[in-house]
CSV table of C-alpha atoms in Angstrom, one decimal:
chain,number,residue,atom,x,y,z
A,1,UNK,CA,-0.3,0.3,-0.2
A,2,UNK,CA,2.6,2.5,0.8
A,3,UNK,CA,4.3,2.1,-2.4
A,4,UNK,CA,1.1,2.6,-4.5
A,5,UNK,CA,0.5,5.8,-2.2
A,6,UNK,CA,4.1,7.0,-2.8
A,7,UNK,CA,3.2,6.6,-6.9
A,8,UNK,CA,0.2,8.3,-6.8
A,9,UNK,CA,1.6,11.2,-5.0
A,10,UNK,CA,4.9,11.6,-7.6
A,11,UNK,CA,2.5,10.8,-10.7
A,12,UNK,CA,-0.4,12.8,-9.7
A,13,UNK,CA,-0.7,15.2,-7.2
A,14,UNK,CA,3.0,16.7,-7.3
A,15,UNK,CA,3.0,17.7,-10.9
A,16,UNK,CA,-0.5,19.6,-10.4
A,17,UNK,CA,1.7,21.2,-7.5
A,18,UNK,CA,4.4,22.1,-9.2
A,19,UNK,CA,2.3,23.9,-11.6
A,20,UNK,CA,1.8,26.3,-8.9
A,21,UNK,CA,5.2,25.9,-8.1
A,22,UNK,CA,4.9,23.8,-4.7
A,23,UNK,CA,5.5,20.2,-3.9
A,24,UNK,CA,5.2,18.4,-1.2
A,25,UNK,CA,7.7,15.8,0.9
A,26,UNK,CA,5.9,12.5,2.6
A,27,UNK,CA,7.5,12.5,6.1
A,28,UNK,CA,5.9,9.0,6.8
A,29,UNK,CA,3.1,6.8,6.0
A,30,UNK,CA,1.6,5.2,9.5
A,31,UNK,CA,-0.9,2.2,9.5
A,32,UNK,CA,-2.8,1.5,12.5
A,33,UNK,CA,-6.5,-0.3,13.1
A,34,UNK,CA,-7.9,3.3,12.4
A,35,UNK,CA,-6.6,3.2,8.9
A,36,UNK,CA,-3.5,4.8,7.0
A,37,UNK,CA,-2.2,8.1,7.6
A,38,UNK,CA,-0.1,10.1,5.3
A,39,UNK,CA,2.1,12.6,7.2
A,40,UNK,CA,3.6,15.3,4.3
A,41,UNK,CA,5.4,18.6,4.6
A,42,UNK,CA,4.5,21.1,2.0
A,43,UNK,CA,7.5,22.4,-0.1
A,44,UNK,CA,7.8,25.7,-2.1
A,45,UNK,CA,4.9,27.8,-2.9
A,46,UNK,CA,2.4,25.5,-0.5
A,47,UNK,CA,4.1,26.4,2.6
A,48,UNK,CA,1.9,28.9,4.0
A,49,UNK,CA,-0.5,29.2,1.1
A,50,UNK,CA,-3.8,29.9,2.5
A,51,UNK,CA,-5.2,27.3,0.2
A,52,UNK,CA,-3.0,24.6,1.7
A,53,UNK,CA,-6.3,23.3,4.1
A,54,UNK,CA,-8.2,22.7,0.6
A,55,UNK,CA,-5.2,20.8,-0.9
A,56,UNK,CA,-4.7,18.5,2.1
A,57,UNK,CA,-8.5,17.4,1.5
A,58,UNK,CA,-8.1,17.1,-2.5
A,59,UNK,CA,-4.8,15.2,-1.9
A,60,UNK,CA,-6.8,13.0,0.9
A,61,UNK,CA,-9.9,12.5,-1.5
A,62,UNK,CA,-7.8,11.9,-4.6
A,63,UNK,CA,-5.9,9.0,-2.3
A,64,UNK,CA,-9.0,7.5,-1.3
A,65,UNK,CA,-10.5,7.5,-4.5
A,66,UNK,CA,-7.6,6.1,-6.2
A,67,UNK,CA,-6.8,3.3,-3.5
A,68,UNK,CA,-10.8,2.5,-3.2
A,69,UNK,CA,-10.1,3.2,0.8
A,70,UNK,CA,-11.9,5.8,2.8
A,71,UNK,CA,-9.5,5.1,5.7
A,72,UNK,CA,-6.7,7.5,4.5
A,73,UNK,CA,-6.0,10.7,6.2
A,74,UNK,CA,-3.3,13.1,5.1
A,75,UNK,CA,-2.0,15.1,8.0
A,76,UNK,CA,0.4,18.2,7.4
A,77,UNK,CA,3.3,17.7,9.8
A,78,UNK,CA,3.6,21.5,10.3
A,79,UNK,CA,0.3,22.2,11.6
A,80,UNK,CA,0.6,22.5,15.6
A,81,UNK,CA,-2.3,20.1,16.2
A,82,UNK,CA,-0.1,17.2,14.7
A,83,UNK,CA,2.4,17.1,17.6
């Protein structure tokens, strides 16, 4: 599953972010009985962007749709609530 997530991020999500001068780094992919948590860090223009919250949900939706798994969550590691 981790390799599939990384492939989707590399082939679909990063190119879309790059069109606006941004990117992301996958910090970790955690699996537990609640599901999968993909921990990311925004890079470039995505850092501090006012739309980063909406982008986070769009990434989450894309992963859920592509992998047919509603138990995938995407977490921004730079958000204080993460810690």
